[in-house]
Every structure is written in structure tokens, then in C-alpha cells.
CSV table of C-alpha atoms and ligand atoms in Angstrom, one decimal:
chain,number,residue,atom,x,y,z
J,1,UNK,CA,-24.4,2.3,10.8
J,2,UNK,CA,-24.7,6.0,10.4
J,3,UNK,CA,-23.3,7.9,7.4
J,4,UNK,CA,-22.9,11.4,8.7
J,5,UNK,CA,-20.6,12.7,5.9
J,6,UNK,CA,-22.9,11.3,3.2
J,7,UNK,CA,-26.0,12.7,4.9
J,8,UNK,CA,-24.4,16.2,5.2
J,9,UNK,CA,-23.2,16.2,1.6
J,10,UNK,CA,-26.4,14.8,0.1
J,11,UNK,CA,-28.4,17.5,1.9
J,12,UNK,CA,-26.0,20.2,0.9
J,13,UNK,CA,-26.1,19.2,-2.7
J,14,UNK,CA,-29.9,19.3,-2.8
J,15,UNK,CA,-30.2,22.8,-1.3
J,16,UNK,CA,-30.8,25.6,-3.7
J,17,UNK,CA,-28.2,28.2,-2.8
J,18,UNK,CA,-25.4,30.2,-4.4
J,19,UNK,CA,-22.0,28.9,-3.3
J,20,UNK,CA,-19.5,31.7,-2.9
J,21,UNK,CA,-16.9,29.4,-1.5
J,22,UNK,CA,-14.4,27.0,-2.9
J,23,UNK,CA,-14.1,24.9,-5.1
J,24,UNK,CA,-14.4,27.2,-8.1
J,25,UNK,CA,-17.0,25.0,-9.9
J,26,UNK,CA,-19.5,26.3,-7.2
J,27,UNK,CA,-21.3,22.9,-7.1
J,28,UNK,CA,-22.3,22.8,-10.8
J,29,UNK,CA,-20.7,21.4,-13.9
J,30,UNK,CA,-20.6,18.6,-16.5
J,31,UNK,CA,-19.0,15.9,-14.4
J,32,UNK,CA,-22.1,15.4,-12.3
J,33,UNK,CA,-20.2,15.1,-9.0
J,34,UNK,CA,-19.6,18.8,-8.4
J,35,UNK,CA,-22.6,19.2,-6.0
J,36,UNK,CA,-20.9,16.8,-3.5
J,37,UNK,CA,-17.5,18.3,-3.9
J,38,UNK,CA,-17.0,20.9,-1.2
J,39,UNK,CA,-14.2,22.1,1.0
J,40,UNK,CA,-14.1,22.4,4.8
J,41,UNK,CA,-17.0,24.8,5.1
J,42,UNK,CA,-19.1,25.4,8.3
J,43,UNK,CA,-20.7,22.2,9.4
J,44,UNK,CA,-18.5,20.0,7.2
J,45,UNK,CA,-15.8,19.6,9.9
J,46,UNK,CA,-12.1,19.6,9.5
J,47,UNK,CA,-10.3,16.4,8.6
J,48,UNK,CA,-7.4,16.5,11.0
J,49,UNK,CA,-9.2,18.5,13.8
J,50,UNK,CA,-12.4,16.6,13.5
J,51,UNK,CA,-15.2,17.3,16.0
J,52,UNK,CA,-18.3,16.8,13.9
J,53,UNK,CA,-19.4,14.6,11.0
J,54,UNK,CA,-15.9,13.5,10.1
J,55,UNK,CA,-15.2,12.6,13.7
J,56,UNK,CA,-18.4,10.5,13.9
J,57,UNK,CA,-17.5,8.8,10.7
J,58,UNK,CA,-13.9,8.0,11.7
J,59,UNK,CA,-15.3,6.7,15.0
J,60,UNK,CA,-17.5,4.3,13.1
J,61,UNK,CA,-14.4,3.2,11.2
J,62,UNK,CA,-12.5,2.8,14.4
J,63,UNK,CA,-15.2,0.5,15.7
J,64,UNK,CA,-15.3,-1.5,12.5
J,65,UNK,CA,-11.5,-2.1,12.5
J,66,UNK,CA,-11.3,-2.6,16.3
J,67,UNK,CA,-8.4,-0.1,16.6
J,68,UNK,CA,-7.5,2.5,19.3
J,69,UNK,CA,-8.0,5.0,16.5
J,70,UNK,CA,-8.5,4.9,12.7
J,71,UNK,CA,-8.0,8.1,10.7
J,72,UNK,CA,-9.0,8.7,7.1
J,73,UNK,CA,-6.6,9.6,4.4
J,74,UNK,CA,-7.7,11.3,1.2
J,75,UNK,CA,-4.1,10.8,-0.2
J,76,UNK,CA,-3.9,7.0,0.0
J,77,UNK,CA,-1.4,5.0,1.9
J,78,UNK,CA,1.3,7.4,0.6
J,79,UNK,CA,0.1,9.9,3.2
J,80,UNK,CA,-0.4,7.3,6.0
J,81,UNK,CA,3.0,5.8,5.6
J,82,UNK,CA,4.7,9.2,6.1
J,83,UNK,CA,2.6,9.8,9.1
J,84,UNK,CA,3.3,6.3,10.5
J,85,UNK,CA,7.1,6.9,10.2
J,86,UNK,CA,6.7,10.3,12.0
J,87,UNK,CA,4.7,8.6,14.8
J,88,UNK,CA,7.3,5.9,15.2
J,89,UNK,CA,10.0,8.5,15.5
J,90,UNK,CA,8.1,10.1,18.4
J,91,UNK,CA,8.7,6.9,20.4
J,92,UNK,CA,12.4,6.8,19.8
J,93,UNK,CA,13.7,8.4,23.0
J,94,UNK,CA,17.5,8.6,22.7
J,95,UNK,CA,17.6,5.9,20.0
J,96,UNK,CA,19.2,6.7,16.6
J,97,UNK,CA,16.5,7.4,14.0
J,98,UNK,CA,16.7,4.0,12.3
J,99,UNK,CA,14.1,1.9,10.7
J,100,UNK,CA,14.6,-1.7,9.6
J,101,UNK,CA,12.5,-2.3,6.4
J,102,UNK,CA,11.8,-5.2,4.2
J,103,UNK,CA,13.5,-4.4,0.9
J,104,UNK,CA,10.3,-4.8,-1.1
J,105,UNK,CA,8.9,-1.6,0.3
J,106,UNK,CA,7.0,0.8,-1.9
J,107,UNK,CA,9.1,3.9,-2.8
J,108,UNK,CA,7.0,6.1,-0.6
J,109,UNK,CA,8.9,4.6,2.4
J,110,UNK,CA,12.1,6.0,1.0
J,111,UNK,CA,10.5,9.5,0.4
J,112,UNK,CA,9.1,9.5,4.0
J,113,UNK,CA,12.5,8.5,5.4
J,114,UNK,CA,14.2,11.1,3.3
J,115,UNK,CA,11.9,13.9,4.5
J,116,UNK,CA,12.1,12.8,8.1
J,117,UNK,CA,15.8,12.1,8.1
J,118,UNK,CA,15.4,8.5,9.0
J,119,UNK,CA,18.1,5.9,8.2
J,120,UNK,CA,17.0,2.6,6.7
J,121,UNK,CA,18.5,-0.9,7.3
J,122,UNK,CA,17.2,-3.0,4.5
J,123,UNK,CA,16.1,-6.6,5.3
J,124,UNK,CA,16.7,-8.6,2.1
J,125,UNK,CA,14.4,-11.4,1.0
J,126,UNK,CA,14.3,-13.7,-2.0
J,127,UNK,CA,13.4,-11.3,-4.8
J,128,UNK,CA,12.6,-7.8,-5.6
J,129,UNK,CA,8.8,-7.9,-5.1
J,130,UNK,CA,8.7,-10.5,-2.3
J,131,UNK,CA,10.7,-10.4,0.9
J,132,UNK,CA,10.0,-13.4,3.1
J,133,UNK,CA,11.4,-12.1,6.4
J,134,UNK,CA,10.9,-14.8,9.0
J,135,UNK,CA,10.6,-14.2,12.8
J,136,UNK,CA,13.9,-16.1,13.2
J,137,UNK,CA,15.7,-13.8,10.7
J,138,UNK,CA,14.3,-10.8,12.4
J,139,UNK,CA,15.3,-12.1,15.9
J,140,UNK,CA,18.8,-12.5,14.6
J,141,UNK,CA,18.8,-8.9,13.2
J,142,UNK,CA,17.4,-7.4,16.4
J,143,UNK,CA,19.9,-9.2,18.6
J,144,UNK,CA,22.6,-7.0,16.9
J,145,UNK,CA,20.7,-3.9,16.0
J,146,UNK,CA,18.5,-1.4,17.7
J,147,UNK,CA,16.1,0.3,15.2
J,148,UNK,CA,13.1,2.4,16.4
J,149,UNK,CA,10.8,0.3,14.3
J,150,UNK,CA,10.5,-2.6,11.9
J,151,UNK,CA,8.6,-1.9,8.7
J,152,UNK,CA,7.0,-4.7,6.7
J,153,UNK,CA,5.0,-4.7,3.5
J,154,UNK,CA,2.3,-7.3,3.8
J,155,UNK,CA,0.5,-8.3,1.6
J,156,UNK,CA,3.1,-7.6,-1.1
J,157,UNK,CA,2.2,-6.8,-4.7
J,158,UNK,CA,2.2,-10.5,-5.6
J,159,UNK,CA,-0.1,-11.4,-2.7
J,160,UNK,CA,2.5,-12.9,-0.3
J,161,UNK,CA,1.6,-12.4,3.3
J,162,UNK,CA,4.3,-12.1,6.0
J,163,UNK,CA,4.0,-13.8,9.4
J,164,UNK,CA,2.9,-10.6,11.1
J,165,UNK,CA,2.0,-12.4,14.3
J,166,UNK,CA,5.5,-14.0,14.6
J,167,UNK,CA,7.2,-10.8,13.6
J,168,UNK,CA,5.2,-8.7,16.1
J,169,UNK,CA,6.1,-11.0,18.9
J,170,UNK,CA,9.8,-10.7,18.1
J,171,UNK,CA,9.6,-6.9,17.8
J,172,UNK,CA,7.8,-6.5,21.1
J,173,UNK,CA,10.2,-8.8,22.9
J,174,UNK,CA,12.9,-6.3,21.8
J,175,UNK,CA,10.9,-3.2,22.6
J,176,UNK,CA,10.6,-2.3,18.9
J,177,UNK,CA,7.4,-1.1,17.1
J,178,UNK,CA,6.1,-3.0,14.2
J,179,UNK,CA,4.8,-0.8,11.3
J,180,UNK,CA,2.9,-2.6,8.5
J,181,UNK,CA,2.3,-1.3,5.0
J,182,UNK,CA,-1.1,-3.1,4.5
J,183,UNK,CA,-2.0,-1.0,1.4
J,184,UNK,CA,-3.3,-4.1,-0.3
J,185,UNK,CA,-5.1,-5.6,2.7
J,186,UNK,CA,-7.9,-3.4,4.1
J,187,UNK,CA,-10.4,-6.3,3.5
J,188,UNK,CA,-8.3,-8.8,5.6
J,189,UNK,CA,-10.1,-7.5,8.7
J,190,UNK,CA,-13.4,-8.9,7.4
J,191,UNK,CA,-12.3,-12.5,6.7
J,192,UNK,CA,-14.0,-15.1,8.8
J,193,UNK,CA,-10.8,-15.0,11.0
J,194,UNK,CA,-9.3,-11.5,10.6
J,195,UNK,CA,-5.8,-11.4,9.1
J,196,UNK,CA,-5.6,-7.7,9.4
J,197,UNK,CA,-2.1,-6.6,10.7
J,198,UNK,CA,-3.6,-4.7,13.7
J,199,UNK,CA,-5.3,-7.9,14.9
J,200,UNK,CA,-2.0,-9.8,14.4
J,201,UNK,CA,0.1,-7.5,16.5
J,202,UNK,CA,1.2,-4.5,14.4
J,203,UNK,CA,1.4,-1.2,16.3
J,204,UNK,CA,0.5,1.0,13.4
J,205,UNK,CA,-0.5,0.2,9.8
J,206,UNK,CA,-1.9,1.8,6.7
J,207,UNK,CA,-4.5,0.5,4.4
J,208,UNK,CA,-5.4,1.9,0.9
J,209,UNK,CA,-9.2,1.6,1.1
J,210,UNK,CA,-9.3,2.3,-2.6
J,211,UNK,CA,-7.2,-0.8,-3.5
J,212,UNK,CA,-9.6,-3.5,-2.2
J,213,UNK,CA,-12.7,-1.7,-0.9
J,214,UNK,CA,-15.4,0.1,-2.9
J,215,UNK,CA,-13.9,3.6,-2.4
J,216,UNK,CA,-12.6,6.3,-4.6
J,217,UNK,CA,-9.0,6.4,-5.6
J,218,UNK,CA,-7.0,8.1,-2.8
J,219,UNK,CA,-9.1,6.8,0.0
J,220,UNK,CA,-7.1,5.3,2.8
J,221,UNK,CA,-6.7,4.6,6.5
J,222,UNK,CA,-4.2,5.0,9.2
J,223,UNK,CA,-4.8,2.6,12.1
J,224,UNK,CA,-3.3,2.7,15.5
J,225,UNK,CA,-3.5,-0.4,17.6
J,226,UNK,CA,-5.1,-0.5,21.0
J,227,UNK,CA,-1.8,-1.7,22.4
J,228,UNK,CA,0.2,1.3,21.1
J,229,UNK,CA,0.9,4.2,23.4
J,230,UNK,CA,-2.1,6.5,23.8
J,231,UNK,CA,-0.1,9.6,22.9
J,232,UNK,CA,0.3,8.3,19.3
J,233,UNK,CA,-3.5,8.7,18.9
J,234,UNK,CA,-3.2,12.3,20.2
J,235,UNK,CA,-0.4,13.0,17.8
J,236,UNK,CA,-1.9,11.3,14.8
J,237,UNK,CA,-3.7,14.4,13.5
J,238,UNK,CA,-0.5,16.3,13.6
J,239,UNK,CA,1.3,13.5,11.9
J,240,UNK,CA,-1.2,13.4,9.0
J,241,UNK,CA,-1.3,17.2,8.8
J,242,UNK,CA,2.5,17.4,8.4
J,243,UNK,CA,2.3,15.8,5.0
J,244,UNK,CA,-1.4,16.2,3.9
J,245,UNK,CA,-3.1,18.8,1.7
J,246,UNK,CA,-5.2,21.3,3.6
J,247,UNK,CA,-8.0,20.6,1.0
J,248,UNK,CA,-9.1,17.0,1.5
J,249,UNK,CA,-11.4,15.7,-1.1
J,250,UNK,CA,-14.9,15.4,0.2
J,251,UNK,CA,-15.8,13.0,-2.6
J,252,UNK,CA,-13.2,10.6,-1.2
J,253,UNK,CA,-14.5,11.2,2.4
J,254,UNK,CA,-18.0,10.5,1.1
J,255,UNK,CA,-16.8,7.1,-0.3
J,256,UNK,CA,-15.0,6.2,3.0
J,257,UNK,CA,-18.2,7.1,5.0
J,258,UNK,CA,-20.4,5.0,2.7
J,259,UNK,CA,-17.9,2.2,2.8
J,260,UNK,CA,-18.5,1.9,6.6
J,261,UNK,CA,-22.0,0.5,5.8
J,262,UNK,CA,-20.6,-1.9,3.3
J,263,UNK,CA,-18.0,-3.1,5.8
J,264,UNK,CA,-20.7,-3.4,8.5
J,265,UNK,CA,-23.3,-5.2,6.4
J,266,UNK,CA,-22.2,-7.1,3.4
J,267,UNK,CA,-18.4,-7.6,3.0
J,268,UNK,CA,-18.0,-10.5,5.5
J,269,UNK,CA,-20.7,-12.6,3.8
J,270,UNK,CA,-19.4,-11.8,0.3
J,271,UNK,CA,-15.9,-12.8,1.2
J,272,UNK,CA,-17.3,-16.1,2.8
J,273,UNK,CA,-19.2,-16.8,-0.4
J,274,UNK,CA,-16.3,-16.0,-2.8
J,275,UNK,CA,-13.2,-17.3,-1.1
J,276,UNK,CA,-13.9,-21.0,-1.5
J,277,UNK,CA,-14.3,-20.5,-5.3
J,278,UNK,CA,-11.0,-18.6,-5.5
J,279,UNK,CA,-9.3,-21.3,-3.5
J,280,UNK,CA,-10.6,-24.0,-5.8
J,281,UNK,CA,-9.5,-22.0,-8.8
J,282,UNK,CA,-6.0,-21.5,-7.4
J,283,UNK,CA,-5.7,-25.3,-6.9
J,284,UNK,CA,-5.9,-25.8,-10.6
J,285,UNK,CA,-3.4,-23.1,-11.5
J,286,UNK,CA,0.2,-22.2,-11.0
J,287,UNK,CA,0.0,-19.3,-8.6
J,288,UNK,CA,2.1,-17.5,-6.0
J,289,UNK,CA,1.0,-15.8,-2.8
J,290,UNK,CA,-1.5,-16.6,-0.1
J,291,UNK,CA,-3.6,-13.5,0.0
J,292,UNK,CA,-7.2,-14.8,-0.4
J,293,UNK,CA,-8.5,-12.3,-3.0
J,294,UNK,CA,-5.4,-11.9,-5.1
J,295,UNK,CA,-4.8,-14.2,-8.0
J,296,UNK,CA,-1.2,-14.1,-9.2
J,297,UNK,CA,-0.3,-16.4,-12.0
J,298,UNK,CA,3.2,-17.7,-12.4
J,299,UNK,CA,3.1,-16.9,-16.1
J,300,UNK,CA,6.3,-18.6,-17.3
J,301,UNK,CA,4.9,-22.0,-16.2
J,302,UNK,CA,2.3,-21.5,-18.9
J,303,UNK,CA,4.9,-20.6,-21.5
J,304,UNK,CA,4.1,-16.8,-21.5
J,305,UNK,CA,5.4,-13.7,-19.9
J,306,UNK,CA,3.0,-12.0,-17.5
J,307,UNK,CA,2.7,-9.2,-20.0
J,308,UNK,CA,1.6,-11.6,-22.7
J,309,UNK,CA,-0.9,-13.2,-20.5
J,310,UNK,CA,-2.3,-9.8,-19.5
J,311,UNK,CA,-2.8,-9.0,-23.2
J,312,UNK,CA,-4.6,-12.3,-23.8
J,313,UNK,CA,-6.9,-11.5,-20.8
J,314,UNK,CA,-7.5,-7.9,-22.1
J,315,UNK,CA,-8.6,-9.4,-25.5
J,316,UNK,CA,-11.3,-11.2,-23.6
J,317,UNK,CA,-12.4,-8.0,-21.8
J,318,UNK,CA,-10.5,-8.6,-18.5
J,319,UNK,CA,-8.1,-5.9,-17.5
J,320,UNK,CA,-5.7,-7.1,-14.9
J,321,UNK,CA,-3.9,-5.1,-12.1
J,322,UNK,CA,-0.3,-5.7,-13.0
J,323,UNK,CA,2.0,-7.8,-15.3
J,324,UNK,CA,5.7,-8.1,-15.5
J,325,UNK,CA,8.0,-10.7,-17.2
J,326,UNK,CA,7.1,-13.3,-14.5
J,327,UNK,CA,3.7,-12.6,-13.1
J,328,UNK,CA,0.2,-11.6,-13.9
J,329,UNK,CA,-1.7,-10.1,-10.9
J,330,UNK,CA,-5.5,-10.0,-10.7
J,331,UNK,CA,-7.2,-8.3,-7.8
J,332,UNK,CA,-10.5,-10.1,-7.5
J,333,UNK,CA,-13.7,-8.6,-6.1
J,334,UNK,CA,-15.8,-10.5,-3.5
J,335,UNK,CA,-18.1,-11.6,-6.2
J,336,UNK,CA,-18.4,-15.2,-7.5
J,337,UNK,CA,-19.5,-14.0,-11.0
J,338,UNK,CA,-16.2,-12.2,-11.5
J,339,UNK,CA,-14.3,-15.4,-10.5
J,340,UNK,CA,-16.3,-17.4,-13.0
J,341,UNK,CA,-15.4,-14.9,-15.8
J,342,UNK,CA,-11.8,-15.3,-14.9
J,343,UNK,CA,-12.1,-19.0,-15.1
J,344,UNK,CA,-13.7,-18.8,-18.6
J,345,UNK,CA,-11.1,-16.4,-19.9
J,346,UNK,CA,-8.2,-18.6,-18.6
J,347,UNK,CA,-9.7,-21.6,-20.4
J,348,UNK,CA,-9.2,-19.9,-23.7
J,349,UNK,CA,-5.4,-19.6,-23.2
J,350,UNK,CA,-3.4,-22.4,-24.7
J,351,UNK,CA,-0.7,-23.7,-22.5
J,352,UNK,CA,2.8,-23.7,-24.0
J,353,UNK,CA,6.2,-25.2,-23.0
J,354,UNK,CA,7.3,-23.5,-19.7
J,355,UNK,CA,9.8,-20.7,-20.0
J,356,UNK,CA,12.8,-21.6,-17.8
J,357,UNK,CA,14.7,-18.3,-17.3
J,358,UNK,CA,14.6,-16.5,-14.0
J,359,UNK,CA,15.0,-12.8,-13.1
J,360,UNK,CA,18.5,-11.5,-12.4
J,361,UNK,CA,19.2,-11.6,-8.7
J,362,UNK,CA,18.6,-8.6,-6.5
J,363,UNK,CA,22.0,-7.8,-5.0
J,364,UNK,CA,23.0,-5.5,-2.2
J,365,UNK,CA,24.6,-2.5,-3.8
J,366,UNK,CA,27.4,-0.3,-2.6
J,367,UNK,CA,26.0,2.8,-0.7
J,368,UNK,CA,27.5,6.1,-1.6
J,369,UNK,CA,25.1,8.2,0.5
J,370,UNK,CA,21.8,7.7,2.4
J,371,UNK,CA,18.4,8.2,0.6
J,372,UNK,CA,17.9,11.6,2.1
J,373,UNK,CA,21.2,12.9,0.8
J,374,UNK,CA,20.5,11.4,-2.6
J,375,UNK,CA,16.9,12.6,-2.8
J,376,UNK,CA,18.0,16.1,-1.8
J,377,UNK,CA,20.7,16.2,-4.5
J,378,UNK,CA,20.3,17.4,-8.1
J,379,UNK,CA,19.8,14.6,-10.5
J,380,UNK,CA,19.6,14.0,-14.2
J,381,UNK,CA,18.2,11.3,-16.5
J,382,UNK,CA,20.6,8.9,-18.1
J,383,UNK,CA,20.1,5.9,-20.3
J,384,UNK,CA,20.6,2.7,-18.4
J,385,UNK,CA,23.5,1.8,-20.8
J,386,UNK,CA,25.4,4.8,-19.4
J,387,UNK,CA,24.5,4.4,-15.7
J,388,UNK,CA,27.4,2.1,-14.6
J,389,UNK,CA,29.1,3.6,-11.5
J,390,UNK,CA,26.6,6.5,-11.2
J,391,UNK,CA,24.7,7.1,-7.9
J,392,UNK,CA,20.9,6.7,-8.1
J,393,UNK,CA,19.1,10.0,-7.3
J,394,UNK,CA,15.4,9.1,-7.6
J,395,UNK,CA,13.8,5.7,-7.4
J,396,UNK,CA,13.1,5.7,-11.2
J,397,UNK,CA,10.4,3.1,-10.9
J,398,UNK,CA,6.7,3.9,-11.4
J,399,UNK,CA,3.5,2.5,-10.1
J,400,UNK,CA,2.7,-0.4,-10.1
J,401,UNK,CA,4.6,-1.8,-8.3
J,402,UNK,CA,7.0,1.1,-7.5
J,403,UNK,CA,9.4,-1.1,-5.5
J,404,UNK,CA,12.8,0.4,-6.0
J,405,UNK,CA,15.2,-1.7,-8.0
J,406,UNK,CA,18.1,0.2,-6.5
J,407,UNK,CA,17.8,2.5,-3.5
J,408,UNK,CA,18.5,6.2,-3.9
J,409,UNK,CA,22.2,6.8,-2.9
J,410,UNK,CA,23.3,3.4,-4.1
J,411,UNK,CA,26.0,2.9,-6.8
J,412,UNK,CA,24.6,1.4,-10.0
J,413,UNK,CA,26.5,-1.8,-10.9
J,414,UNK,CA,26.1,-4.3,-13.6
J,415,UNK,CA,23.6,-6.4,-11.6
J,416,UNK,CA,21.4,-3.4,-11.1
J,417,UNK,CA,21.6,-2.5,-14.8
J,418,UNK,CA,20.5,-6.0,-15.7
J,419,UNK,CA,17.5,-5.8,-13.3
J,420,UNK,CA,16.4,-2.4,-14.6
J,421,UNK,CA,16.6,-3.8,-18.2
J,422,UNK,CA,14.7,-6.9,-17.1
J,423,UNK,CA,11.8,-4.7,-15.9
J,424,UNK,CA,11.9,-2.6,-19.0
J,425,UNK,CA,13.4,0.5,-17.5
J,426,UNK,CA,15.7,2.2,-19.9
J,427,UNK,CA,16.3,5.5,-18.2
J,428,UNK,CA,17.1,6.3,-14.6
J,429,UNK,CA,17.8,9.5,-12.6
J,430,UNK,CA,21.3,9.7,-11.3
J,431,UNK,CA,23.1,12.3,-9.2
J,432,UNK,CA,24.9,15.0,-11.1
U,501,PLP,C1,2.6,-1.8,-1.2
U,501,PLP,C2,2.2,-0.4,-1.4
U,501,PLP,N1,2.3,0.5,-0.5
U,501,PLP,C3,1.9,1.8,-0.6
U,501,PLP,C4,1.4,2.2,-1.8
U,501,PLP,C5,0.9,3.6,-1.9
U,501,PLP,O1,-0.5,3.6,-1.8
U,501,PLP,P1,-1.5,4.7,-2.3
U,501,PLP,O2,-1.5,4.6,-3.8
U,501,PLP,O3,-2.8,4.4,-1.6
U,501,PLP,O4,-0.9,6.0,-1.9
U,501,PLP,C6,1.2,1.3,-2.8
U,501,PLP,C7,0.6,1.7,-4.1
U,501,PLP,O5,0.5,1.0,-5.1
U,501,PLP,C8,1.6,-0.1,-2.7
U,501,PLP,O6,1.5,-1.0,-3.6
């Protein structure tokens, strides 16, 4: 595996020369990374018009993921999702700009749809963070509706994986594209049997390389399937450019380039070695989700909230990914030693009587306007106690998991207030 970006940057860092180009640190400074941090100078290629080192590196990634084309993002899945929506709209012909999306989508879906003036039909599931849309339910929806694309988040934040193969078959039977937010699942390609959405039939998907691969924060991919129309590959640079900064981070590109060697050489074996340990551990615990490398504890079954469990883990030197009243989410590395540390930490936690309460139900709210109209309107913060009857202006949820409790443009009712309170949100932004 070649590493053309790393080779170029290593070489550039080691040359003794005065840099009279951007960035302003001129390659020197106290962080220690400045030497590698350049901009699109001569020889360094141009991210979304790549013909040199970036092109070679992205071609390597394309080969590793087995796609028609894989592009790098230095702005995470947030950028790739907007580009993916734009690309889907190019296929729409005379169809209405409508997307059907699982309701547990990350808020960037809403931003992308607002910017591109796309309507969203929400497909509701069992809870806020999980949305188990079955092929049968999708079939029923598509019999009566004609969206341009279906948008599924899989794996979700808790590690639930959708039946992408079944959903893709249904979509394609109806002539509809399947877009997958695979932000949490870049590594799924390298399982003994790939569970990557592109291999299961998705047309386009995004991965946050930084979430599950050894890449810097912000590193991501946009993948286009070999089965998708060729012109999507031709348009993909424009799609990314529409939303991206014109100053991509070369540190992030360096990490993506280096990651290709890791994907090519060690990841498969490490996953093979670690997954049986994780599976064994999961059998002895109350967990949710079927994503192999995510360990999500059903905290209340142990008599704790997820947040309390997270604090107990932190006391033992383990900082988890996410905790809420119900769950504690751990994103495991492909490393048996880390799994053993988790096992030892969990052994220290005393079990208590299970907590029986459940989260307030996620209800379908009245829609006063669409997300675009809402996001383009002036809004103000209000305390959740004073929000009854007001129209949500901004998602008002932060990362993680950034799944909107109410959708922008919906009228806040008592059930939404209870849900905001349950997740500890005491202020939301409503339209003035
Ligand atoms: C499901 C999901 N999709 C998209 C995103 C956005 O990804 P990124 O942070 O790589 O931009 C996130 C971030 O947490 C996410 O959890």
C-alpha cells in the first residue's frame, strides 16, 4: 500500500526552507505538528479536483472499500451527508424533492435538507435513538409514497444495525436510492464477512473514519457504490465542494492516507482476534445493539442510570463514549487488552435492584412548517417550562448523540417537553 500524502508531507516537513505561504504558523510552533500542516500548495494536489497525491490516496481507499469511488472528507460525515443528499437530488428527474428518513437521524440531515430545500417524511421506530425500520414497513411506505431516496442511520448511536440488505432490495424494487449514514461503521467493511452498507446494497453512504478508525477527528469518507449511476462519481467533487471549506486539513488527510495501510494490513486480523472476546463479554451482560465493536449497557437493569455507570467507569480510568438516563455506550478498539480492562472495571460495580421506569414515548408532533422554513427563521432561547405551543427553530440538541427530540418546525407539546426534560435539556430555541 502506498502512502503518497504521508510521503509528500514528511518530505516537505524535513526540507529546510522558508514558507511564505499559508498557514500563518509557517511550519513551526509549539504544537509539534505544524511542519505537516500545509495548504493546497504546488505538488500537494487539490482535494476536490484531485489529480496527484490525493487522487492516488483516494484511489487506494476506493480499492480498499470496493466502491465505484471513495472520496475523503476533512469535515467528517457532516460534510458527506450534505453531499450525499445533493447527489441523491440529482437523480430525481421530475420527482418532488422528498427524502424518507428514519427518525433517529443525526441533526445534520435536517441541516442538509434545509439547505437543499428537501422535504422529509419521517419513518418512526421504537424510540428516539433507535428506529427499527423493517423491509416490510418500508415496502408499505413505498407503496403509497414516492421519495427520491430513503435515508437510514445504521449503526445507530446505541449500536443497532438495520437490515440494510433487505431495505436496499425494497428500495431498488421501487426505483428509489438508499442512502446510509454509516458514521459509526467504517470498520464494518473489514469484518470477516463485510457488513459495510455499500456491500449490503446501499447506493451512497458516509463513514466517519475518525469514529472507529485510527484517524484524526474530522476524517471521513463518502462512498459511492459500483451499482450507482456513473455520473454520481463525476458529480461527487462538486457535491463535496458545495459544502466544504476550501482549506482542507492536511493533517487529517495525512491520517486518512496512513489509515489505508492499517486497513490493508492489520485491521482484519485485529477484529478477528477481538470480536470473540467482545461477544463472550456481551453474553454475560445486559446489552443492546448488535454492532460488533460497540458495547452498550442497559444501565437500568443494573440499578443505575447510564450517567451513573459512566461516572463509576471514569473513577476506574475508563472514559466512555456516551451516557444518558438509560444507556452507557462504549466504543471498543480492536484490542483484547482494552476488552479485558472493561471486564475488570465492570466487576467492581455492585449490582442494584433494577430501575423500572422507561423514557417518555417519542410522539409524532404537529408540523407548523418544514425544517427549511424553521431553520431560516429567527429564533430565541426559551426555558423548556415556557415552550408549550411554540415552534422549534433549531434542533437544540448537542453531540452526542445529536438526534433531534423534536424536528425544526414542529409545535412543542407536553410530550416533547417531557422528553427534553428527560434528556436534561432545559432550554430550546423556538421561532420568534
Ligand atoms: C449517526 C451520526 N451521523 C453523523 C454524525 C456526524 O459525523 P461527524 O462528526 O463525523 O461530522 C454523527 C456524529 O456524531 C453521528 O453520530
